[in-house]
Amino acid sequence: MDEVEHTQRQVVIVGAGMAGAHTAVALREEGWPGAITLVGAEPHPPYDRPPLSKAVLLGAAEGSAFDIDFTALDVELLLGRRAHRLHPDERRLDTEAGPIAYDHLVIATGAEPRRLSGSHAAPRIHVLRTLDDAERLRSVLAARRRIVVVGAGWIGAEFATAAREAGCEVTVVEAADQPLAGALPAEITRHMADWYAESGARLLTGAQVSAVADGTVLLADGRRLTADEVVVGIGARPVTDWLAGSGVDLCPDGSVRADERLRTSVPEIYAVGDCASFPSARYGERLLIHHWDNALQGPRTVAAQIVSGPAGAAVHDPVPYFWSEQFGRFVQYAGHHTGADEMLWRGNPTDTAWSVCWLRAEKLVAVLAVGRPRDLAQGRKLIERGAVLDRGPAADTSVPLKTAVAERRGG
Ligand SMILES: Cc1cc2nc3c(=O)[nH]c(=O)nc-3n(C[C@H](O)[C@H](O)[C@H](O)COP(=O)(O)OP(=O)(O)OC[C@H]3O[C@@H](n4cnc5c(N)ncnc54)[C@H](O)[C@@H]3O)c2cc1C
């Protein structure tokens, strides 16, 4: 009897991006026998976003659809269908094309780019989040337009890289004094600023955009920049407006307030990926992570829980990881640091390959690796096991990072 009831039960996943698609896969891997419906607002089969600012933008790849056979997995895909309201009391999701009943619901609606105010409908002001955005920008690159990029964050840097490769004239304007100011300290990012000039892109820091109109970007200090096209990369915010009135708790940053097993404030509703924050015991704070690896790991916790209950699911507290390909460099970061953590250089930032470690109470908590993937891989494992670093060897690039450990004290 139990088995029959389980088989008939329905999981509805809202958002058919990385986290949504991988939740469907993980549910089948965990042995979920019931129905699975994946509801996505975009018309395209679920696809991967990192290639959008790299190969897809340059025309080296047509698309980046996931290699997942949803038919073989018996997953119902409802594409081009936006959810707009959730009624937990009735276990009902309202979508543009009618209501859907659920037993368990997974919120995986991701994030959307922040925009300059008043720029929503402007045809020459772009963002880069979706396959449609990438396709539009691909023709901009192919036509070698003069481009102003607003924001020198991860997306701005990757877009500028591709645009320079395509031969466009590129100016990047950044309100902070350095690129990546929100993510990394100035001691590091001032070296990254040089990468822009090396590639032939102009970087203007401390430059606040006050208006964009008729092919001109106006800066707060009165400077005017001519631009055929403007690309805005000023961060992203969780897509959670549609949850208003549902009773699902949100945090002040707009993320769904999930617990350590990615459960929301409402029973049988989970949240995963870019739209959800979770309490990290590892780092002693709530984390909202907008990176691919987090959207891959979270689905395993959610699926295990739906199938086996909380006892069957590990807590979601990964060592965060991401990578970026910019200006001919492979930049990787694992862990999480704050301004209070001790920074340790491993190599020279004017060289092509170097790393930085962050220590908290002697333990390695984060590592940044530029062109040193081994440091990253080894550092990530050391962070996972809370290893104490031996500063001398850790700063010496001829010593493998994995051996630069004070085992006696770190375990
Ligand atoms: C251009 C680009 C490059 C990136 N490069 C890297 C990289 O190099 N390294 C890295 O670590 N990370 C990278 N990322 C980040 C990474 O891609 C994201 O962290 C990941 O895609 C998050 O997955 P997600 O499923 O949570 O959200 P998303 O991928 O945003 O998917 C959410 C989906 O939900 C849909 N949706 C939203 N609202 C609704 C609704 N109401 N109803 C139905 N569907 C809805 C959206 O249309 C979207 O398709 C990149 C992101 C972008 C945009």
CSV table of C-alpha atoms and ligand atoms in Angstrom, one decimal:
chain,number,residue,atom,x,y,z
A,1,MET,CA,0.0,0.0,0.0
A,2,ASP,CA,2.8,2.4,1.0
A,3,GLU,CA,4.6,1.7,-2.3
A,4,VAL,CA,1.4,2.5,-4.3
A,5,GLU,CA,1.0,5.8,-2.5
A,6,HIS,CA,4.7,6.7,-3.0
A,7,THR,CA,4.5,5.9,-6.7
A,8,GLN,CA,1.6,8.2,-7.3
A,9,ARG,CA,3.1,11.1,-5.5
A,10,GLN,CA,4.3,14.1,-7.5
A,11,VAL,CA,7.4,16.2,-7.3
A,12,VAL,CA,7.1,19.6,-9.1
A,13,ILE,CA,10.3,21.5,-9.7
A,14,VAL,CA,10.0,25.2,-10.6
A,15,GLY,CA,12.8,26.4,-12.7
A,16,ALA,CA,14.5,24.3,-15.4
A,17,GLY,CA,18.0,25.5,-15.1
A,18,MET,CA,21.1,23.8,-13.6
A,19,ALA,CA,19.6,23.2,-10.2
A,20,GLY,CA,16.1,22.2,-11.4
A,21,ALA,CA,17.3,19.8,-14.1
A,22,HIS,CA,19.8,18.2,-11.7
A,23,THR,CA,17.2,17.8,-9.0
A,24,ALA,CA,15.1,15.8,-11.5
A,25,VAL,CA,18.2,13.6,-12.3
A,26,ALA,CA,19.1,13.2,-8.6
A,27,LEU,CA,15.5,12.2,-7.7
A,28,ARG,CA,15.7,9.3,-10.2
A,29,GLU,CA,19.2,8.4,-9.0
A,30,GLU,CA,17.9,8.2,-5.5
A,31,GLY,CA,15.1,5.9,-6.7
A,32,TRP,CA,12.1,8.3,-6.6
A,33,PRO,CA,9.3,6.2,-8.2
A,34,GLY,CA,6.6,8.9,-8.5
A,35,ALA,CA,6.0,11.5,-11.1
A,36,ILE,CA,8.4,14.4,-11.7
A,37,THR,CA,7.4,17.6,-13.5
A,38,LEU,CA,10.0,20.2,-14.4
A,39,VAL,CA,8.4,23.6,-15.1
A,40,GLY,CA,10.6,26.2,-16.9
A,41,ALA,CA,9.9,29.8,-18.0
A,42,GLU,CA,12.3,29.7,-20.9
A,43,PRO,CA,11.3,28.0,-24.2
A,44,HIS,CA,14.6,26.1,-24.5
A,45,PRO,CA,15.5,22.6,-23.2
A,46,PRO,CA,17.5,23.0,-20.0
A,47,TYR,CA,21.0,24.2,-20.7
A,48,ASP,CA,24.2,25.2,-19.0
A,49,ARG,CA,25.0,28.9,-18.4
A,50,PRO,CA,28.9,29.0,-18.1
A,51,PRO,CA,29.4,28.5,-21.8
A,52,LEU,CA,27.2,31.5,-22.6
A,53,SER,CA,29.9,34.0,-21.7
A,54,LYS,CA,32.6,31.8,-23.4
A,55,ALA,CA,32.2,29.5,-26.3
A,56,VAL,CA,28.5,30.3,-27.1
A,57,LEU,CA,29.3,34.0,-27.2
A,58,LEU,CA,32.1,33.6,-29.6
A,59,GLY,CA,30.2,31.2,-31.9
A,60,ALA,CA,32.5,28.3,-31.0
A,61,ALA,CA,29.4,26.4,-29.7
A,62,GLU,CA,25.8,26.7,-30.9
A,63,GLY,CA,24.2,26.0,-27.6
A,64,SER,CA,24.9,24.3,-24.3
A,65,ALA,CA,21.9,22.0,-23.7
A,66,PHE,CA,22.4,19.5,-20.9
A,67,ASP,CA,23.1,15.9,-22.1
A,68,ILE,CA,20.1,14.6,-20.1
A,69,ASP,CA,17.4,12.3,-21.6
A,70,PHE,CA,14.3,13.6,-19.8
A,71,THR,CA,12.1,11.1,-21.6
A,72,ALA,CA,14.2,8.1,-20.5
A,73,LEU,CA,14.0,9.5,-17.0
A,74,ASP,CA,10.3,9.8,-17.3
A,75,VAL,CA,10.4,13.5,-16.3
A,76,GLU,CA,7.6,15.7,-17.7
A,77,LEU,CA,9.1,18.9,-19.1
A,78,LEU,CA,6.8,21.9,-19.2
A,79,LEU,CA,8.8,24.6,-21.0
A,80,GLY,CA,7.8,28.2,-21.8
A,81,ARG,CA,5.7,28.1,-18.7
A,82,ARG,CA,6.2,30.6,-15.9
A,83,ALA,CA,5.0,29.9,-12.4
A,84,HIS,CA,3.4,33.0,-10.8
A,85,ARG,CA,1.8,31.9,-7.5
A,86,LEU,CA,2.2,29.2,-4.9
A,87,HIS,CA,-0.7,28.0,-2.6
A,88,PRO,CA,0.9,25.6,-0.1
A,89,ASP,CA,-2.4,25.1,1.8
A,90,GLU,CA,-3.8,23.5,-1.3
A,91,ARG,CA,-0.5,22.1,-2.6
A,92,ARG,CA,-1.1,24.0,-5.8
A,93,LEU,CA,1.2,25.9,-8.2
A,94,ASP,CA,-0.3,28.4,-10.5
A,95,THR,CA,1.4,28.8,-13.9
A,96,GLU,CA,0.6,30.9,-17.0
A,97,ALA,CA,-1.0,27.7,-18.5
A,98,GLY,CA,-3.0,26.6,-15.5
A,99,PRO,CA,-2.5,25.1,-12.1
A,100,ILE,CA,-0.4,22.0,-11.2
A,101,ALA,CA,-0.9,19.9,-8.0
A,102,TYR,CA,2.1,18.7,-6.1
A,103,ASP,CA,3.1,16.6,-3.1
A,104,HIS,CA,6.7,18.0,-2.9
A,105,LEU,CA,7.8,21.2,-4.5
A,106,VAL,CA,11.3,22.4,-5.3
A,107,ILE,CA,12.0,26.0,-5.9
A,108,ALA,CA,14.9,26.4,-8.4
A,109,THR,CA,14.1,29.7,-10.1
A,110,GLY,CA,17.7,30.9,-10.1
A,111,ALA,CA,18.7,34.5,-10.3
A,112,GLU,CA,18.2,37.4,-12.7
A,113,PRO,CA,20.6,40.2,-13.6
A,114,ARG,CA,20.3,43.5,-11.9
A,115,ARG,CA,19.7,46.3,-14.5
A,116,LEU,CA,20.3,50.0,-14.7
A,117,SER,CA,17.1,51.7,-13.8
A,118,GLY,CA,15.0,52.5,-16.8
A,119,SER,CA,16.9,50.2,-19.1
A,120,HIS,CA,14.5,47.3,-19.3
A,121,ALA,CA,13.1,47.9,-22.7
A,122,ALA,CA,16.1,49.6,-24.3
A,123,PRO,CA,17.2,47.6,-27.4
A,124,ARG,CA,20.9,48.4,-27.1
A,125,ILE,CA,21.3,47.8,-23.4
A,126,HIS,CA,22.0,44.1,-22.8
A,127,VAL,CA,22.4,41.7,-19.9
A,128,LEU,CA,23.9,38.2,-20.2
A,129,ARG,CA,22.0,35.5,-18.4
A,130,THR,CA,20.0,33.4,-20.9
A,131,LEU,CA,20.7,31.7,-24.2
A,132,ASP,CA,18.6,34.3,-26.0
A,133,ASP,CA,20.8,37.1,-24.4
A,134,ALA,CA,24.0,35.2,-25.6
A,135,GLU,CA,22.6,34.9,-29.1
A,136,ARG,CA,21.8,38.6,-29.3
A,137,LEU,CA,25.3,39.5,-28.0
A,138,ARG,CA,26.9,37.1,-30.4
A,139,SER,CA,25.7,39.2,-33.3
A,140,VAL,CA,27.0,42.3,-31.5
A,141,LEU,CA,30.4,40.7,-31.3
A,142,ALA,CA,30.3,39.5,-34.9
A,143,ALA,CA,29.5,43.1,-36.0
A,144,ARG,CA,32.5,44.4,-34.0
A,145,ARG,CA,30.5,47.1,-32.3
A,146,ARG,CA,31.9,49.6,-29.9
A,147,ILE,CA,30.9,48.3,-26.5
A,148,VAL,CA,30.7,49.8,-23.0
A,149,VAL,CA,30.5,47.2,-20.3
A,150,VAL,CA,29.1,48.4,-17.0
A,151,GLY,CA,30.6,46.4,-14.1
A,152,ALA,CA,34.0,44.7,-13.8
A,153,GLY,CA,32.7,41.6,-12.0
A,154,TRP,CA,32.9,38.0,-13.2
A,155,ILE,CA,30.4,38.4,-16.1
A,156,GLY,CA,31.8,41.8,-17.1
A,157,ALA,CA,35.4,40.3,-17.2
A,158,GLU,CA,34.3,37.3,-19.2
A,159,PHE,CA,32.2,39.3,-21.6
A,160,ALA,CA,35.1,41.8,-22.1
A,161,THR,CA,37.4,38.9,-22.8
A,162,ALA,CA,35.2,37.5,-25.6
A,163,ALA,CA,34.5,41.0,-27.0
A,164,ARG,CA,38.2,41.8,-27.3
A,165,GLU,CA,38.8,38.4,-28.9
A,166,ALA,CA,36.1,39.2,-31.4
A,167,GLY,CA,37.9,42.5,-32.2
A,168,CYS,CA,35.4,44.9,-30.6
A,169,GLU,CA,36.5,48.2,-29.0
A,170,VAL,CA,35.7,47.7,-25.3
A,171,THR,CA,35.5,50.1,-22.4
A,172,VAL,CA,34.6,48.7,-19.0
A,173,VAL,CA,33.3,51.1,-16.3
A,174,GLU,CA,33.4,50.1,-12.7
A,175,ALA,CA,32.0,52.1,-9.8
A,176,ALA,CA,34.5,50.6,-7.3
A,177,ASP,CA,38.2,51.3,-7.3
A,178,GLN,CA,39.1,47.9,-8.6
A,179,PRO,CA,37.5,45.1,-10.6
A,180,LEU,CA,35.8,42.3,-8.6
A,181,ALA,CA,35.7,44.6,-5.6
A,182,GLY,CA,32.9,42.7,-3.9
A,183,ALA,CA,34.7,39.3,-4.2
A,184,LEU,CA,38.4,39.9,-3.6
A,185,PRO,CA,40.7,42.3,-1.7
A,186,ALA,CA,42.3,45.2,-3.5
A,187,GLU,CA,45.9,43.8,-3.0
A,188,ILE,CA,44.8,41.1,-5.5
A,189,THR,CA,42.4,42.8,-7.8
A,190,ARG,CA,44.8,45.7,-8.6
A,191,HIS,CA,46.8,43.1,-10.4
A,192,MET,CA,43.7,41.8,-12.2
A,193,ALA,CA,43.0,45.4,-13.4
A,194,ASP,CA,46.2,45.1,-15.5
A,195,TRP,CA,44.7,42.2,-17.4
A,196,TYR,CA,42.1,44.5,-19.0
A,197,ALA,CA,44.8,46.8,-20.5
A,198,GLU,CA,46.8,43.8,-21.7
A,199,SER,CA,43.8,42.6,-23.7
A,200,GLY,CA,43.3,46.0,-25.2
A,201,ALA,CA,40.2,46.8,-23.2
A,202,ARG,CA,40.0,50.2,-21.4
A,203,LEU,CA,39.0,49.9,-17.7
A,204,LEU,CA,37.7,53.0,-15.9
A,205,THR,CA,37.4,52.4,-12.2
A,206,GLY,CA,35.7,54.7,-9.7
A,207,ALA,CA,33.3,55.5,-12.5
A,208,GLN,CA,29.6,55.6,-11.7
A,209,VAL,CA,27.1,55.5,-14.6
A,210,SER,CA,24.5,58.2,-14.2
A,211,ALA,CA,22.6,57.7,-17.5
A,212,VAL,CA,22.6,55.8,-20.8
A,213,ALA,CA,20.9,57.2,-23.8
A,214,ASP,CA,21.3,57.5,-27.6
A,215,GLY,CA,24.6,55.8,-27.9
A,216,THR,CA,26.1,57.7,-25.0
A,217,VAL,CA,27.0,56.4,-21.5
A,218,LEU,CA,27.1,59.4,-19.1
A,219,LEU,CA,29.3,59.1,-16.0
A,220,ALA,CA,28.5,60.8,-12.7
A,221,ASP,CA,31.7,62.9,-13.1
A,222,GLY,CA,30.4,64.3,-16.4
A,223,ARG,CA,32.4,62.2,-18.8
A,224,ARG,CA,30.6,60.8,-21.8
A,225,LEU,CA,31.5,57.5,-23.5
A,226,THR,CA,30.3,56.7,-27.0
A,227,ALA,CA,28.8,53.2,-27.3
A,228,ASP,CA,27.0,51.3,-30.0
A,229,GLU,CA,25.9,48.8,-27.4
A,230,VAL,CA,26.0,48.6,-23.6
A,231,VAL,CA,26.3,45.4,-21.6
A,232,VAL,CA,25.4,45.5,-18.0
A,233,GLY,CA,27.0,43.1,-15.6
A,234,ILE,CA,26.3,44.5,-12.1
A,235,GLY,CA,25.2,41.3,-10.3
A,236,ALA,CA,22.2,39.2,-10.0
A,237,ARG,CA,19.3,38.8,-7.5
A,238,PRO,CA,17.3,35.7,-6.6
A,239,VAL,CA,14.1,35.2,-8.6
A,240,THR,CA,11.6,34.9,-5.8
A,241,ASP,CA,9.0,37.7,-6.4
A,242,TRP,CA,6.6,35.1,-7.5
A,243,LEU,CA,6.5,33.6,-4.0
A,244,ALA,CA,4.9,36.7,-2.5
A,245,GLY,CA,2.0,35.7,-0.2
A,246,SER,CA,2.9,32.0,-0.3
A,247,GLY,CA,4.3,31.9,3.3
A,248,VAL,CA,7.7,30.8,2.1
A,249,ASP,CA,10.2,32.9,4.1
A,250,LEU,CA,12.6,35.1,2.2
A,251,CYS,CA,15.8,36.8,3.5
A,252,PRO,CA,16.5,40.5,3.1
A,253,ASP,CA,18.6,39.8,0.0
A,254,GLY,CA,15.6,38.2,-1.6
A,255,SER,CA,16.8,34.6,-1.3
A,256,VAL,CA,14.6,31.8,-0.1
A,257,ARG,CA,15.5,31.2,3.6
A,258,ALA,CA,16.4,27.5,3.4
A,259,ASP,CA,17.7,25.4,6.3
A,260,GLU,CA,20.8,23.2,6.3
A,261,ARG,CA,18.9,20.5,4.4
A,262,LEU,CA,17.5,23.1,1.9
A,263,ARG,CA,14.0,22.9,3.4
A,264,THR,CA,12.0,26.1,3.4
A,265,SER,CA,9.7,27.5,6.1
A,266,VAL,CA,6.9,25.5,4.5
A,267,PRO,CA,6.8,21.7,4.9
A,268,GLU,CA,7.4,19.7,1.6
A,269,ILE,CA,8.9,22.8,-0.1
A,270,TYR,CA,12.6,22.9,-0.8
A,271,ALA,CA,14.8,25.5,-2.5
A,272,VAL,CA,18.1,25.0,-4.3
A,273,GLY,CA,20.7,26.9,-6.5
A,274,ASP,CA,21.0,30.6,-7.0
A,275,CYS,CA,17.6,31.4,-5.5
A,276,ALA,CA,18.3,29.9,-2.0
A,277,SER,CA,20.6,30.8,0.9
A,278,PHE,CA,21.5,28.3,3.6
A,279,PRO,CA,23.2,28.4,7.0
A,280,SER,CA,26.8,27.2,6.7
A,281,ALA,CA,28.2,25.7,9.9
A,282,ARG,CA,31.6,25.5,8.1
A,283,TYR,CA,31.7,29.2,7.8
A,284,GLY,CA,29.4,30.3,10.6
A,285,GLU,CA,27.2,32.4,8.4
A,286,ARG,CA,24.3,32.2,5.9
A,287,LEU,CA,25.6,31.8,2.3
A,288,LEU,CA,23.9,32.8,-0.9
A,289,ILE,CA,26.1,31.3,-3.6
A,290,HIS,CA,25.6,32.2,-7.3
A,291,HIS,CA,27.9,29.5,-8.8
A,292,TRP,CA,27.5,26.4,-10.8
A,293,ASP,CA,28.9,23.9,-8.3
A,294,ASN,CA,26.4,24.9,-5.6
A,295,ALA,CA,23.6,24.3,-8.1
A,296,LEU,CA,25.0,20.9,-8.7
A,297,GLN,CA,25.5,19.8,-5.1
A,298,GLY,CA,22.2,21.1,-3.6
A,299,PRO,CA,20.0,18.9,-5.7
A,300,ARG,CA,21.5,15.8,-4.2
A,301,THR,CA,20.5,16.9,-0.7
A,302,VAL,CA,17.0,17.8,-1.8
A,303,ALA,CA,16.5,14.6,-3.7
A,304,ALA,CA,17.8,12.4,-0.9
A,305,GLN,CA,15.5,14.1,1.5
A,306,ILE,CA,12.4,13.8,-0.6
A,307,VAL,CA,13.1,10.1,-1.1
A,308,SER,CA,14.4,9.1,2.3
A,309,GLY,CA,13.5,11.9,4.7
A,310,PRO,CA,15.9,14.1,6.7
A,311,ALA,CA,17.7,11.1,8.2
A,312,GLY,CA,18.7,10.0,4.6
A,313,ALA,CA,20.0,13.4,3.5
A,314,ALA,CA,23.4,14.9,4.2
A,315,VAL,CA,23.5,18.5,5.3
A,316,HIS,CA,24.2,20.9,2.4
A,317,ASP,CA,27.4,22.7,3.5
A,318,PRO,CA,29.9,22.3,0.6
A,319,VAL,CA,33.2,24.1,0.2
A,320,PRO,CA,32.0,26.6,-2.4
A,321,TYR,CA,33.8,26.4,-5.7
A,322,PHE,CA,33.8,28.4,-8.9
A,323,TRP,CA,35.9,29.2,-11.9
A,324,SER,CA,36.2,31.9,-14.4
A,325,GLU,CA,37.9,32.1,-17.7
A,326,GLN,CA,39.1,35.7,-18.3
A,327,PHE,CA,41.9,37.4,-20.4
A,328,GLY,CA,43.5,34.1,-21.2
A,329,ARG,CA,43.6,33.0,-17.6
A,330,PHE,CA,41.9,30.2,-15.7
A,331,VAL,CA,40.8,31.7,-12.4
A,332,GLN,CA,39.5,29.3,-9.7
A,333,TYR,CA,38.3,29.9,-6.1
A,334,ALA,CA,37.3,27.4,-3.4
A,335,GLY,CA,36.1,28.2,0.1
A,336,HIS,CA,34.9,31.4,1.6
A,337,HIS,CA,36.9,34.2,3.3
A,338,THR,CA,36.2,37.4,5.0
A,339,GLY,CA,38.3,40.6,5.4
A,340,ALA,CA,39.3,39.4,8.8
A,341,ASP,CA,41.1,36.2,7.5
A,342,GLU,CA,44.9,36.2,7.0
A,343,MET,CA,46.0,36.3,3.4
A,344,LEU,CA,49.0,34.3,2.3
A,345,TRP,CA,50.6,34.8,-1.2
A,346,ARG,CA,51.8,31.7,-3.0
A,347,GLY,CA,53.7,33.1,-6.0
A,348,ASN,CA,53.9,36.5,-7.6
A,349,PRO,CA,50.8,38.1,-9.1
A,350,THR,CA,52.8,39.7,-11.9
A,351,ASP,CA,53.6,36.1,-13.1
A,352,THR,CA,51.2,34.1,-15.2
A,353,ALA,CA,50.4,31.6,-12.5
A,354,TRP,CA,50.0,32.2,-8.8
A,355,SER,CA,47.7,31.5,-5.8
A,356,VAL,CA,46.5,33.1,-2.6
A,357,CYS,CA,45.5,31.2,0.5
A,358,TRP,CA,43.3,32.5,3.4
A,359,LEU,CA,43.8,31.3,6.9
A,360,ARG,CA,41.4,31.5,9.9
A,361,ALA,CA,42.8,30.4,13.2
A,362,GLU,CA,45.7,28.8,11.2
A,363,LYS,CA,43.3,26.7,9.2
A,364,LEU,CA,42.9,27.0,5.4
A,365,VAL,CA,39.5,28.5,4.6
A,366,ALA,CA,39.8,29.6,1.0
A,367,VAL,CA,42.2,29.4,-2.0
A,368,LEU,CA,42.3,31.5,-5.2
A,369,ALA,CA,44.3,29.9,-8.0
A,370,VAL,CA,45.2,31.7,-11.2
A,371,GLY,CA,46.6,29.1,-13.7
A,372,ARG,CA,47.4,26.7,-10.9
A,373,PRO,CA,44.6,24.1,-10.9
A,374,ARG,CA,46.6,21.7,-8.7
A,375,ASP,CA,46.7,24.3,-5.9
A,376,LEU,CA,43.0,24.6,-6.3
A,377,ALA,CA,42.3,20.9,-6.2
A,378,GLN,CA,44.6,20.2,-3.3
A,379,GLY,CA,43.5,23.3,-1.4
A,380,ARG,CA,39.9,22.4,-1.8
A,381,LYS,CA,40.5,19.0,-0.1
A,382,LEU,CA,42.5,20.7,2.7
A,383,ILE,CA,39.7,23.1,3.3
A,384,GLU,CA,37.2,20.2,3.5
A,385,ARG,CA,39.2,18.5,6.2
A,386,GLY,CA,40.0,21.8,8.1
A,387,ALA,CA,43.8,21.4,7.7
A,388,VAL,CA,46.2,23.8,9.4
A,389,LEU,CA,48.7,25.2,7.0
A,390,ASP,CA,52.4,25.5,7.6
A,391,ARG,CA,53.0,29.1,6.2
A,392,GLY,CA,56.6,28.6,5.0
A,393,PRO,CA,56.0,25.7,2.6
A,394,ALA,CA,52.5,27.0,1.7
A,395,ALA,CA,54.1,30.2,0.4
A,396,ASP,CA,56.6,28.3,-1.7
A,397,THR,CA,55.3,27.3,-5.1
A,398,SER,CA,57.9,24.6,-5.5
A,399,VAL,CA,56.2,22.7,-2.6
A,400,PRO,CA,52.9,21.0,-3.4
A,401,LEU,CA,50.2,22.7,-1.4
A,402,LYS,CA,48.9,19.4,-0.1
A,403,THR,CA,52.2,18.8,1.8
A,404,ALA,CA,52.3,22.3,3.3
A,405,VAL,CA,50.3,21.1,6.3
A,406,ALA,CA,51.0,21.2,10.0
A,407,GLU,CA,49.4,17.8,10.5
A,408,ARG,CA,50.1,17.8,14.3
A,409,ARG,CA,47.7,20.7,14.8
A,410,GLY,CA,45.3,20.4,12.0
A,411,GLY,CA,44.3,16.7,11.9
B,1,LIG,C1,26.8,33.9,-18.5
B,1,LIG,C2,27.0,33.2,-17.2
B,1,LIG,C3,28.3,32.5,-17.0
B,1,LIG,C4,28.5,31.8,-15.9
B,1,LIG,N1,29.8,31.3,-15.7
B,1,LIG,C5,30.0,30.6,-14.6
B,1,LIG,C6,31.3,30.0,-14.4
B,1,LIG,O1,32.2,30.1,-15.2
B,1,LIG,N2,31.5,29.4,-13.2
B,1,LIG,C7,30.6,29.2,-12.2
B,1,LIG,O2,30.9,28.6,-11.2
B,1,LIG,N3,29.3,29.7,-12.4
B,1,LIG,C8,29.1,30.4,-13.6
B,1,LIG,N4,27.8,31.0,-13.7
B,1,LIG,C9,26.8,30.8,-12.7
B,1,LIG,C10,26.0,29.5,-12.8
B,1,LIG,O3,25.6,29.3,-14.2
B,1,LIG,C11,24.7,29.6,-12.0
B,1,LIG,O4,25.2,29.6,-10.6
B,1,LIG,C12,23.8,28.4,-12.2
B,1,LIG,O5,23.2,28.5,-13.5
B,1,LIG,C13,22.6,28.5,-11.2
B,1,LIG,O6,21.7,27.5,-11.5
B,1,LIG,P1,20.1,27.7,-11.1
B,1,LIG,O7,19.4,26.5,-11.7
B,1,LIG,O8,20.1,28.0,-9.6
B,1,LIG,O9,19.6,29.0,-11.8
B,1,LIG,P2,19.4,29.3,-13.3
B,1,LIG,O10,20.5,28.7,-14.1
B,1,LIG,O11,19.2,30.8,-13.4
B,1,LIG,O12,18.0,28.6,-13.7
B,1,LIG,C14,16.8,29.1,-13.2
B,1,LIG,C15,15.7,28.8,-14.2
B,1,LIG,O13,14.5,29.1,-13.7
B,1,LIG,C16,13.6,29.7,-14.6
B,1,LIG,N5,12.6,30.5,-13.9
B,1,LIG,C17,12.7,31.6,-13.2
B,1,LIG,N6,11.5,32.0,-12.7
B,1,LIG,C18,10.6,31.1,-13.1
B,1,LIG,C19,9.3,30.9,-12.8
B,1,LIG,N7,8.6,31.8,-12.1
B,1,LIG,N8,8.6,29.8,-13.4
B,1,LIG,C20,9.3,28.9,-14.1
B,1,LIG,N9,10.7,29.0,-14.3
B,1,LIG,C21,11.3,30.1,-13.8
B,1,LIG,C22,14.6,30.7,-15.3
B,1,LIG,O14,14.1,31.0,-16.6
B,1,LIG,C23,15.8,29.8,-15.4
B,1,LIG,O15,15.8,29.0,-16.6
B,1,LIG,C24,27.5,31.7,-14.9
B,1,LIG,C25,26.3,32.3,-15.1
B,1,LIG,C26,26.0,33.0,-16.2
B,1,LIG,C27,24.7,33.7,-16.4
